Coordinates of C-alpha atoms in Angstrom, one line a residue:
M829 CA 151.2 131.2 120.7
I830 CA 147.6 129.7 120.4
H831 CA 146.7 131.5 123.9
N832 CA 147.8 134.7 122.9
V833 CA 145.4 134.2 119.9
K834 CA 142.8 133.5 122.0
F835 CA 143.2 136.0 124.6
V836 CA 143.6 138.8 121.6
L837 CA 140.2 137.0 120.3
A838 CA 138.3 137.3 123.6
L839 CA 139.2 141.0 124.2
L840 CA 138.2 142.1 121.0
L841 CA 134.8 140.2 121.3
A842 CA 134.7 141.8 124.8
L843 CA 135.3 145.1 123.4
S844 CA 132.9 144.9 120.5
A845 CA 129.2 145.7 119.9
V846 CA 127.3 143.0 120.6
A847 CA 124.1 144.0 118.8
Q848 CA 125.1 143.2 115.1
S849 CA 127.7 140.5 113.5
S850 CA 130.5 141.4 112.0
A851 CA 132.7 139.7 108.8
G852 CA 133.7 136.1 110.3
E853 CA 130.8 136.6 113.4
A854 CA 127.9 135.2 113.9
L855 CA 125.3 136.7 116.2
F856 CA 122.6 134.5 117.8
S857 CA 120.2 136.5 119.4
H858 CA 118.7 134.0 121.7
F859 CA 118.0 129.7 122.3
S860 CA 114.8 128.4 123.2
Y861 CA 114.3 124.6 124.6
R862 CA 110.7 123.0 125.1
G863 CA 110.2 119.7 126.6
E864 CA 107.2 117.5 125.5
D865 CA 107.7 113.9 126.7
D866 CA 104.5 111.9 126.9
Y867 CA 104.5 111.0 130.0
C868 CA 105.3 114.3 131.9
R869 CA 102.1 115.9 129.9
E870 CA 99.8 115.0 133.3
A871 CA 100.6 118.2 135.8
L872 CA 101.7 117.4 139.2
A873 CA 99.3 118.5 141.8
E874 CA 99.9 116.4 145.0
P875 CA 102.1 117.3 147.7
G876 CA 105.5 116.0 147.4
A877 CA 105.1 114.6 143.9
Y878 CA 107.7 114.3 141.9
Y879 CA 108.5 113.3 138.3
N880 CA 111.5 110.7 137.7
P881 CA 114.4 111.0 136.5
V882 CA 115.0 114.6 139.2
I883 CA 118.0 115.3 136.7
S884 CA 116.7 114.6 133.4
G885 CA 119.2 114.2 130.1
W886 CA 122.4 113.1 130.6
A887 CA 123.2 113.0 134.6
S888 CA 125.3 110.1 134.9
D889 CA 126.9 108.8 137.9
P890 CA 125.2 110.9 140.4
S891 CA 126.7 112.1 144.1
V892 CA 124.9 113.9 146.9
T893 CA 125.3 115.5 150.0
R894 CA 123.8 117.1 152.6
K895 CA 124.5 120.4 154.9
G896 CA 122.2 121.0 157.3
E897 CA 118.9 121.7 154.7
D898 CA 120.6 121.9 151.5
Y899 CA 121.2 119.5 149.3
W900 CA 124.0 119.2 146.8
L901 CA 124.8 116.8 143.8
V902 CA 127.3 116.2 141.0
T903 CA 127.6 114.3 137.9
S904 CA 130.0 113.2 135.6
T905 CA 131.3 115.5 132.4
F906 CA 133.8 113.3 130.3
G907 CA 135.1 115.1 127.6
Y908 CA 133.2 118.5 128.1
F909 CA 134.0 121.9 129.9
P910 CA 133.4 123.1 132.7
G911 CA 133.6 119.9 134.2
V912 CA 130.9 118.6 136.7
P913 CA 128.0 120.7 137.3
V914 CA 126.6 121.1 140.9
Y915 CA 123.1 120.9 141.6
H916 CA 121.6 121.9 144.7
S917 CA 118.0 121.6 146.2
R918 CA 116.0 121.8 149.5
D919 CA 113.6 118.8 149.0
L920 CA 115.5 116.4 147.1
V921 CA 113.3 116.9 143.9
S922 CA 113.0 119.9 143.0
W923 CA 117.2 120.9 141.6
E924 CA 118.7 124.0 140.6
H925 CA 122.1 123.9 138.2
A926 CA 124.0 126.3 140.5
G927 CA 127.5 126.3 139.2
N928 CA 129.9 124.0 138.5
V929 CA 133.0 122.6 140.1
L930 CA 136.0 122.7 137.7
S931 CA 135.2 126.1 135.8
R932 CA 138.7 127.3 134.9
P933 CA 141.4 125.8 132.8
E934 CA 143.9 124.9 135.4
Q935 CA 141.6 122.9 137.1
L936 CA 141.5 120.7 133.9
P937 CA 144.9 120.4 132.6
W938 CA 144.7 116.9 131.0
L939 CA 141.0 117.7 129.0
A940 CA 142.9 118.9 125.6
G941 CA 142.7 116.4 122.9
L942 CA 140.3 113.5 124.5
S943 CA 137.6 111.9 123.3
L944 CA 134.0 113.8 124.5
D945 CA 132.2 110.3 125.7
K946 CA 135.9 108.0 126.4
G947 CA 138.0 110.2 128.1
G948 CA 137.5 113.0 130.3
I949 CA 136.0 113.3 134.5
Y950 CA 134.4 110.1 135.5
A951 CA 132.3 109.6 138.5
P952 CA 133.1 112.8 140.5
A953 CA 131.9 112.0 144.4
I954 CA 131.0 115.0 146.7
V955 CA 130.7 115.1 150.4
Y956 CA 130.7 117.2 153.3
N957 CA 133.2 117.4 156.1
P958 CA 131.8 119.0 158.8
H959 CA 135.0 118.9 160.9
N960 CA 136.6 121.3 158.9
G961 CA 133.7 122.8 157.3
L962 CA 134.8 121.8 153.8
F963 CA 133.0 120.2 150.8
Y964 CA 134.8 117.9 149.0
L965 CA 134.8 116.8 145.2
I966 CA 137.1 113.8 144.3
T967 CA 136.8 112.2 141.3
T968 CA 138.9 110.6 138.3
C969 CA 140.5 112.2 134.2
V970 CA 140.5 109.4 132.2
I971 CA 143.1 109.9 129.5
K972 CA 141.5 107.9 126.9
G973 CA 140.6 108.4 123.0
N974 CA 142.0 110.9 120.0
G975 CA 145.3 108.3 119.9
K976 CA 145.9 109.2 123.6
A977 CA 148.1 107.0 125.2
D978 CA 145.4 105.0 128.2
G979 CA 145.7 106.7 131.6
S980 CA 144.0 108.3 134.7
V981 CA 145.0 110.7 137.3
N982 CA 142.8 110.9 140.2
F983 CA 142.7 114.4 142.1
Y984 CA 140.5 116.4 144.5
V985 CA 139.0 120.0 145.3
T986 CA 137.3 121.5 147.6
A987 CA 135.5 124.5 148.7
K988 CA 133.0 126.3 151.1
D989 CA 130.3 127.1 149.2
P990 CA 129.8 124.6 146.3
A991 CA 128.1 126.9 144.0
G992 CA 131.2 129.2 144.5
K993 CA 135.2 128.9 143.5
W994 CA 136.6 125.7 144.2
S995 CA 140.1 125.1 145.1
D996 CA 142.7 123.9 142.1
P997 CA 143.5 120.5 141.9
V998 CA 145.4 118.1 144.4
V999 CA 146.6 114.7 142.5
L1000 CA 146.5 111.7 144.4
P1001 CA 149.3 109.9 142.8
G1002 CA 148.9 106.8 145.4
V1003 CA 145.1 107.1 144.0
T1004 CA 145.1 104.5 141.2
G1005 CA 142.1 103.5 139.4
I1006 CA 139.1 105.0 138.9
D1007 CA 135.5 106.7 141.0
P1008 CA 137.4 107.1 144.0
S1009 CA 134.9 108.5 146.7
F1010 CA 135.8 110.3 150.4
F1011 CA 134.3 108.8 153.8
F1012 CA 135.0 111.1 156.9
D1013 CA 133.8 109.5 160.5
E1014 CA 132.5 111.3 163.3
D1015 CA 136.0 111.3 164.9
G1016 CA 137.6 113.2 161.9
S1017 CA 139.0 110.4 160.4
G1018 CA 139.2 110.4 157.0
Y1019 CA 138.7 107.8 154.1
I1020 CA 139.2 106.7 149.9
V1021 CA 137.5 104.0 148.5
Y1022 CA 138.1 103.5 145.3
K1023 CA 138.0 101.0 141.9
S1024 CA 141.5 100.0 141.7
D1025 CA 143.9 98.8 139.1
E1026 CA 143.3 95.4 138.5
H1027 CA 145.6 93.1 136.6
S1028 CA 144.0 89.8 137.4
P1029 CA 143.4 87.3 134.5
V1030 CA 140.3 86.1 136.1
K1031 CA 137.9 88.7 134.7
W1032 CA 135.0 87.3 136.9
S1033 CA 137.3 86.7 140.2
N1034 CA 135.9 87.1 143.7
H1035 CA 138.0 89.9 144.4
R1036 CA 135.9 93.1 143.3
A1037 CA 139.0 95.3 142.7
L1038 CA 137.8 98.0 145.5
S1039 CA 140.8 99.4 147.2
I1040 CA 140.6 101.3 150.8
V1041 CA 143.3 104.4 151.8
R1042 CA 143.5 106.6 155.0
F1043 CA 143.4 110.1 154.5
D1044 CA 144.4 112.9 156.5
A1045 CA 142.3 116.2 156.3
V1046 CA 144.6 118.1 157.8
T1047 CA 147.6 117.3 155.4
G1048 CA 145.4 117.2 152.7
K1049 CA 147.6 113.5 151.7
T1050 CA 146.7 109.9 152.1
V1051 CA 148.1 107.6 154.4
G1052 CA 149.6 104.3 154.7
E1053 CA 149.0 101.5 152.2
P1054 CA 145.6 101.0 150.1
V1055 CA 144.3 98.2 151.6
K1056 CA 142.5 95.6 149.1
F1057 CA 139.0 94.8 149.5
C1058 CA 137.9 91.3 149.6
E1059 CA 134.8 89.2 150.0
K1060 CA 133.3 86.0 149.2
G1061 CA 129.8 85.6 147.5
V1062 CA 130.4 86.3 144.0
G1063 CA 131.3 83.5 141.8
P1064 CA 132.5 83.2 138.5
E1065 CA 129.3 81.6 137.3
E1066 CA 127.2 84.4 137.8
R1067 CA 129.7 86.4 135.3
L1068 CA 129.2 90.3 137.0
E1069 CA 131.5 92.6 135.9
R1070 CA 133.8 93.8 139.2
D1071 CA 132.3 96.5 141.7
E1072 CA 132.7 100.2 140.8
G1073 CA 131.4 103.8 141.8
P1074 CA 131.9 102.7 145.6
H1075 CA 130.9 104.8 148.7
I1076 CA 131.0 104.2 152.5
F1077 CA 128.4 105.9 154.8
K1078 CA 127.2 105.2 158.5
A1079 CA 124.0 104.4 159.6
K1080 CA 122.7 102.5 162.5
G1081 CA 125.7 102.5 164.1
K1082 CA 127.5 99.9 161.4
Y1083 CA 129.6 101.1 158.6
Y1084 CA 128.1 100.8 155.1
L1085 CA 130.1 100.5 151.2
I1086 CA 127.9 100.4 148.2
A1087 CA 129.5 99.9 144.8
A1088 CA 127.7 99.3 141.3
E1089 CA 127.9 95.7 140.0
G1090 CA 127.9 94.0 136.5
G1091 CA 129.1 96.8 134.1
T1092 CA 126.9 100.2 133.3
G1093 CA 124.6 98.4 130.9
L1094 CA 121.8 96.5 130.7
N1095 CA 123.5 94.5 133.7
H1096 CA 124.0 97.3 135.9
S1097 CA 123.3 96.8 139.5
E1098 CA 123.9 98.2 143.1
V1099 CA 125.4 96.1 145.7
V1100 CA 125.6 96.4 149.3
Y1101 CA 128.2 95.5 152.4
K1102 CA 128.2 96.4 156.2
A1103 CA 130.9 96.1 158.3
D1104 CA 132.0 97.7 161.8
S1105 CA 135.1 99.3 160.9
P1106 CA 135.6 101.6 157.4
M1107 CA 138.2 99.3 156.8
G1108 CA 136.2 96.2 156.9
P1109 CA 136.0 93.0 156.7
W1110 CA 133.2 93.8 155.2
E1111 CA 129.9 91.4 154.7
R1112 CA 128.2 90.6 151.6
W1113 CA 124.5 91.4 151.9
G1114 CA 122.8 88.0 151.2
R1115 CA 120.0 89.7 149.3
N1116 CA 121.8 91.7 146.9
P1117 CA 121.3 93.6 144.7
M1118 CA 119.5 96.5 146.5
L1119 CA 119.1 97.8 143.6
T1120 CA 118.9 96.6 139.6
Q1121 CA 116.3 96.3 136.7
R1122 CA 118.0 93.6 134.6
L1123 CA 115.3 90.6 135.4
L1124 CA 112.3 92.5 134.2
K1125 CA 110.6 92.1 130.7
P1126 CA 111.9 94.1 128.0
G1127 CA 108.7 95.3 126.8
R1128 CA 107.6 96.8 129.9
E1129 CA 105.9 99.6 129.1
N1130 CA 108.2 103.3 130.3
P1131 CA 111.3 101.0 131.2
V1132 CA 113.8 102.6 133.2
T1133 CA 117.2 99.8 132.4
C1134 CA 120.5 99.7 133.4
T1135 CA 120.2 101.2 136.9
G1136 CA 122.8 101.4 139.2
H1137 CA 125.9 103.6 140.9
V1138 CA 123.8 104.5 144.0
D1139 CA 125.0 107.6 146.4
M1140 CA 122.6 108.1 149.3
V1141 CA 121.9 110.8 151.6
E1142 CA 119.8 111.0 155.3
T1143 CA 117.7 113.7 155.7
P1144 CA 117.3 115.9 158.7
S1145 CA 114.5 114.0 160.4
G1146 CA 116.7 110.7 159.5
D1147 CA 114.9 109.0 156.3
W1148 CA 117.3 108.0 153.8
Y1149 CA 117.3 108.4 150.0
A1150 CA 118.9 107.6 147.0
V1151 CA 120.5 108.7 144.1
F1152 CA 121.5 106.6 141.1
L1153 CA 121.8 106.4 137.4
G1154 CA 119.0 104.9 134.9
C1155 CA 118.2 105.3 131.3
R1156 CA 114.7 105.7 129.3
P1157 CA 115.5 103.4 126.7
W1158 CA 113.9 104.6 123.2
N1159 CA 114.0 103.5 119.6
G1160 CA 115.5 100.2 120.4
G1161 CA 117.6 101.1 123.1
E1162 CA 119.0 104.2 121.4
D1163 CA 118.4 107.9 122.7
Q1164 CA 119.7 110.8 122.9
L1165 CA 118.9 111.2 126.5
G1166 CA 122.3 108.9 128.1
R1167 CA 122.5 108.1 131.5
E1168 CA 120.0 110.1 133.6
T1169 CA 120.0 110.7 137.5
F1170 CA 116.6 108.9 139.3
L1171 CA 115.7 109.3 143.5
M1172 CA 114.1 106.7 145.3
P1173 CA 113.5 106.3 149.0
V1174 CA 115.5 103.9 150.7
E1175 CA 114.0 101.3 153.4
W1176 CA 116.0 98.9 155.8
S1177 CA 115.8 94.9 155.8
A1178 CA 115.1 92.9 159.0
D1179 CA 119.0 92.3 159.1
S1180 CA 119.6 95.7 158.9
F1181 CA 120.8 96.2 155.3
P1182 CA 119.7 99.6 153.0
R1183 CA 117.4 98.5 150.1
I1184 CA 115.5 100.5 147.4
I1185 CA 113.6 97.6 145.7
H1186 CA 111.9 94.6 147.9
N1187 CA 112.4 92.1 144.9
F1188 CA 114.0 91.7 141.5
K1189 CA 110.7 92.3 139.8
D1190 CA 110.0 96.1 141.6
T1191 CA 110.0 98.7 138.9
V1192 CA 111.8 102.0 139.1
A1193 CA 108.5 104.4 138.7
L1194 CA 108.8 107.4 136.5
R1195 CA 106.0 109.2 139.6
G1196 CA 107.0 109.0 143.0
R1197 CA 106.1 111.2 146.2
I1198 CA 107.9 112.5 149.1
P1199 CA 105.8 112.6 152.2
G1200 CA 105.8 115.4 154.1
L1201 CA 106.4 118.2 151.3
A1202 CA 104.1 121.1 151.1
S1203 CA 104.0 120.7 146.7
P1204 CA 105.2 119.1 144.2
Q1205 CA 108.3 119.3 142.6
R1206 CA 109.1 123.0 141.0
L1207 CA 110.1 122.0 137.2
G1208 CA 113.1 123.2 135.9
Q1209 CA 115.1 119.8 135.6
A1210 CA 112.7 117.2 135.5
G1211 CA 108.9 117.1 133.6
N1212 CA 108.4 118.7 130.6
F1213 CA 110.1 122.4 131.2
E1214 CA 111.1 124.9 128.8
W1215 CA 113.1 127.9 129.0
T1216 CA 115.2 130.7 127.0
D1217 CA 118.3 132.0 127.0
R1218 CA 119.1 135.8 125.8
F1219 CA 122.6 135.7 126.7
E1220 CA 122.6 138.8 128.7
G1221 CA 124.8 138.6 131.4
R1222 CA 128.6 138.5 131.8
R1223 CA 129.6 134.6 131.0
P1224 CA 127.3 131.9 129.7
A1225 CA 125.0 130.2 132.1
P1226 CA 125.9 127.5 134.2
R1227 CA 124.4 125.1 131.7
W1228 CA 126.3 125.7 128.9
M1229 CA 129.2 123.4 127.7
S1230 CA 131.8 123.4 125.4
L1231 CA 134.5 120.8 123.9
R1232 CA 137.5 119.8 125.9
G1233 CA 138.1 123.3 127.4
P1234 CA 136.8 126.9 128.0
A1235 CA 135.7 128.7 124.2
D1236 CA 136.3 131.6 125.6
G1237 CA 137.9 133.0 122.5
L1238 CA 135.2 132.2 120.3
C1239 CA 132.6 133.4 122.0
A1240 CA 130.9 136.6 123.9
V1241 CA 127.9 137.3 125.6
G1242 CA 125.8 140.2 126.4
D1243 CA 122.4 141.1 124.4
G1244 CA 123.2 137.8 122.4
L1245 CA 126.2 135.4 121.6
K1246 CA 128.4 135.8 119.3
L1247 CA 130.4 133.1 117.8
V1248 CA 134.1 133.5 115.3
C1249 CA 133.7 131.4 112.8
A1250 CA 137.4 129.7 113.5
P1251 CA 139.3 127.3 111.9
V1252 CA 138.4 124.7 113.9
D1253 CA 136.3 121.3 112.8
P1254 CA 133.5 120.7 115.1
R1255 CA 134.7 117.2 114.6
S1256 CA 138.5 117.9 115.5
S1257 CA 139.8 116.9 119.1
G1258 CA 140.2 120.7 119.6
T1259 CA 138.0 123.2 121.2
P1260 CA 135.8 124.6 118.8
A1261 CA 133.3 127.5 118.8
Y1262 CA 130.3 126.1 120.4
L1263 CA 128.0 126.2 123.4
G1264 CA 125.9 123.2 123.8
S1265 CA 122.9 122.2 126.4
R1266 CA 122.6 118.7 127.4
I1267 CA 119.4 117.6 125.5
Q1268 CA 116.6 116.4 128.0
H1269 CA 114.0 115.1 126.8
H1270 CA 112.7 112.3 123.9
K1271 CA 110.5 114.6 122.2
F1272 CA 111.8 118.7 122.5
T1273 CA 111.7 122.0 120.3
A1274 CA 114.5 123.7 120.6
E1275 CA 114.9 127.1 118.3
T1276 CA 117.4 130.3 117.9
E1277 CA 117.8 133.1 115.1
L1278 CA 120.9 134.4 114.3
A1279 CA 122.5 137.2 112.4
F1280 CA 125.5 136.3 110.0
K1281 CA 126.9 136.8 106.4
P1282 CA 129.0 133.8 105.5
E1283 CA 131.9 133.9 103.6
A1284 CA 134.0 131.1 101.5
D1285 CA 134.0 128.1 104.0
E1286 CA 132.1 129.9 106.7
A1287 CA 128.8 128.1 108.4
A1288 CA 126.9 129.0 111.2
G1289 CA 124.1 127.8 113.2
M1290 CA 122.7 124.8 115.2
L1291 CA 124.7 122.3 115.9
I1292 CA 123.6 118.6 117.7
V1293 CA 126.5 116.4 119.1
K1294 CA 127.1 113.0 120.2
N1295 CA 130.6 112.8 119.5
E1296 CA 133.2 113.5 117.4
Q1297 CA 131.9 111.7 114.5
R1298 CA 128.0 111.9 115.0
Q1299 CA 127.1 115.2 114.3
Y1300 CA 123.6 117.1 112.6
F1301 CA 124.5 120.6 112.1
L1302 CA 121.7 122.7 110.5
A1303 CA 123.7 125.5 109.2
M1304 CA 123.7 129.4 107.3
R1305 CA 126.6 129.2 104.4
E1306 CA 127.2 131.4 101.3
G1307 CA 123.9 131.8 99.6
E1308 CA 121.7 128.8 101.4
V1309 CA 120.8 126.9 104.8
A1310 CA 121.8 123.1 105.1
L1311 CA 121.4 120.7 106.8
L1312 CA 124.8 118.1 107.3
S1313 CA 125.4 114.8 109.2
L1314 CA 128.9 114.8 110.3
G1315 CA 130.9 111.9 110.7
K1316 CA 134.1 110.6 109.1
G1317 CA 135.1 112.3 106.1
K1318 CA 133.2 115.5 104.0
A1319 CA 129.5 116.0 105.4
A1320 CA 126.9 114.6 103.8
V1321 CA 124.3 117.4 102.9
L1322 CA 120.6 116.1 103.7
A1323 CA 118.5 118.9 102.4
S1324 CA 119.4 122.6 101.9
A1325 CA 117.8 125.6 100.4
S1326 CA 118.5 129.1 98.7
L1327 CA 118.9 131.6 100.8
D1328 CA 120.2 135.7 100.6
T1329 CA 122.6 135.6 103.1
S1330 CA 124.5 138.9 101.7
G1331 CA 123.1 141.0 104.1
G1332 CA 122.8 139.5 107.2
K1333 CA 119.6 139.5 107.9
P1334 CA 118.3 137.1 111.1
V1335 CA 117.1 133.9 110.3
G1336 CA 115.4 131.8 112.5
L1337 CA 116.3 127.6 112.8
K1338 CA 114.6 124.7 114.6
A1339 CA 114.7 121.7 115.6
V1340 CA 111.9 119.6 116.5
C1341 CA 112.8 115.8 118.0
E1342 CA 109.6 113.3 118.1
G1343 CA 111.6 110.9 119.7
D1344 CA 113.3 108.7 116.8
A1345 CA 113.3 111.4 114.0
Y1346 CA 113.6 115.2 113.5
D1347 CA 112.3 118.0 111.3
F1348 CA 113.8 120.7 110.5
Y1349 CA 113.1 124.4 110.0
Y1350 CA 114.3 127.7 109.4
R1351 CA 112.7 131.2 109.1
P1352 CA 113.9 134.5 107.0
E1353 CA 113.2 137.5 108.6
G1354 CA 109.4 138.5 108.2
N1355 CA 108.4 135.0 106.8
D1356 CA 106.9 132.0 108.3
W1357 CA 108.6 128.7 109.0
R1358 CA 109.6 126.5 106.5
L1359 CA 110.4 123.2 106.4
L1360 CA 113.8 122.1 105.7
A1361 CA 114.0 118.5 106.4
T1362 CA 111.5 115.8 107.6
G1363 CA 112.1 112.6 109.3
I1364 CA 115.5 112.6 109.6
P1365 CA 116.5 109.7 112.1
V1366 CA 117.8 110.3 115.6
S1367 CA 120.1 107.2 115.8
H1368 CA 122.9 109.3 114.1
V1369 CA 123.4 111.5 117.3
A1370 CA 121.5 108.6 119.6
T1371 CA 123.2 106.9 122.8
R1372 CA 123.9 103.6 122.4
R1373 CA 123.6 101.2 124.9
G1374 CA 126.7 101.3 127.2
G1375 CA 127.4 105.0 125.9
F1376 CA 128.7 107.1 128.6
T1377 CA 127.4 110.9 127.3
G1378 CA 124.3 112.1 126.1
T1379 CA 123.3 114.6 123.5
T1380 CA 123.9 117.9 123.6
I1381 CA 122.2 120.8 121.5
G1382 CA 123.3 124.3 121.0
M1383 CA 124.9 126.8 118.5
A1384 CA 128.5 126.5 116.7
A1385 CA 130.4 128.2 114.1
T1386 CA 133.5 127.8 111.6
S1387 CA 135.4 128.9 108.8
V1388 CA 136.4 124.8 108.0
K1389 CA 135.3 123.8 104.7
L1390 CA 132.7 120.6 105.8

């Protein structure tokens, strides 16, 4: 019944005129975003120069592959839909959001009702298989949060074109745990390495909880039993969380396994092993970790923390580069950006192990350079870029996400974005009328304008979402514009102003973030901007240490009394 209602709503919205709003609907003319971070104010001029992170804002658990001159990169999405953004580049530093892998609801039947930042899609891994010309994307959907019984589903999808349509999921029942990754050898044989379920009572044991199983690309199934990955060299005295996020690759005639170690917080690091066979035995590098920032002074300028979860790619010229997640902490460790995607060159040690840092005191720089590039980085996912979306296409741009499933029945685009005031609370475990985009800067300005005639409990406007219980809503309601802090229980009204909403005239809404606080504005038609609230703390919608997701901002509508 619910699906039928959504279909009817979608049909009505598609057939209705988008140029003006109707009862129970809010029409947004545009949404604009402008980054204003301090360290990006100096323009890039030198050929090959680039800003780190190369994909700013929440872009955690990056994985990268190459086909010819084209690089493709994916990141985690947890409880958001569509799942797994696909970024494309020809130079490793200038990335375009080309599409989304899991863009159909039948590809994510497990997502409904999950926690936004605890459940959903974890650590996708992408690889190109030259033996059959297919790209493979393998990942885990973690069933967690909002009263769900804990569990996970590991599956993969394939595509000829990563920016195009991906297949329906193929579930791998024999792969248990999280963070699976494919490796295809030169002879066509396939392997899956993953963090297996580990029930050892010794949390800090030498067994690092990884497993490897053979994979047949012809049948699309695993072959035989998984082999436990065991090694020596890490003891309980080091108290490092077990390995996760593993990848296997081949270089210099050897096989290498890299994995994140120490947890995803401040102790995060990346370690490397070497072997003569994909099944081992594996030799742990004696100078691990190959990447970490955990031993640096916390008070350093422009720190990058929590670095790890590396993937590596070889360029056509034979150079190696690593993408990895890291954080740019703000306000005592809290910020809205979450874990971002950084890029650094890979060097090789005298004993033929890859490394990203020379010693534990090397820092991840916020500016870098790739030799041989004719021009500096093109901004779009890095630096202080800006964009405006007027919703003129047939469907929302790839950047826009909804919560736990498609909001198709609650929105329509074409000369603006129309949202239905549906009876879904944005704090609930459902799918509200909300389209959001990742916040990608500590300092930024976001602006929109909507035409809306609210009645009764209806509200529409700009929504900032960290999770179900941490949101800000700059909303038009009947007779007023108000800033609401959404959490458990009744919404707290932080500020409000009387506003004639009876005529449905356009009203502008704007949020200006200075890193640790927001200022919120509104603008009735034909007037200047008016300050509604100032100094509103970012902390309510910030990513705290160990948080998996960043914060999103966008447009929302509801008929639920908040």
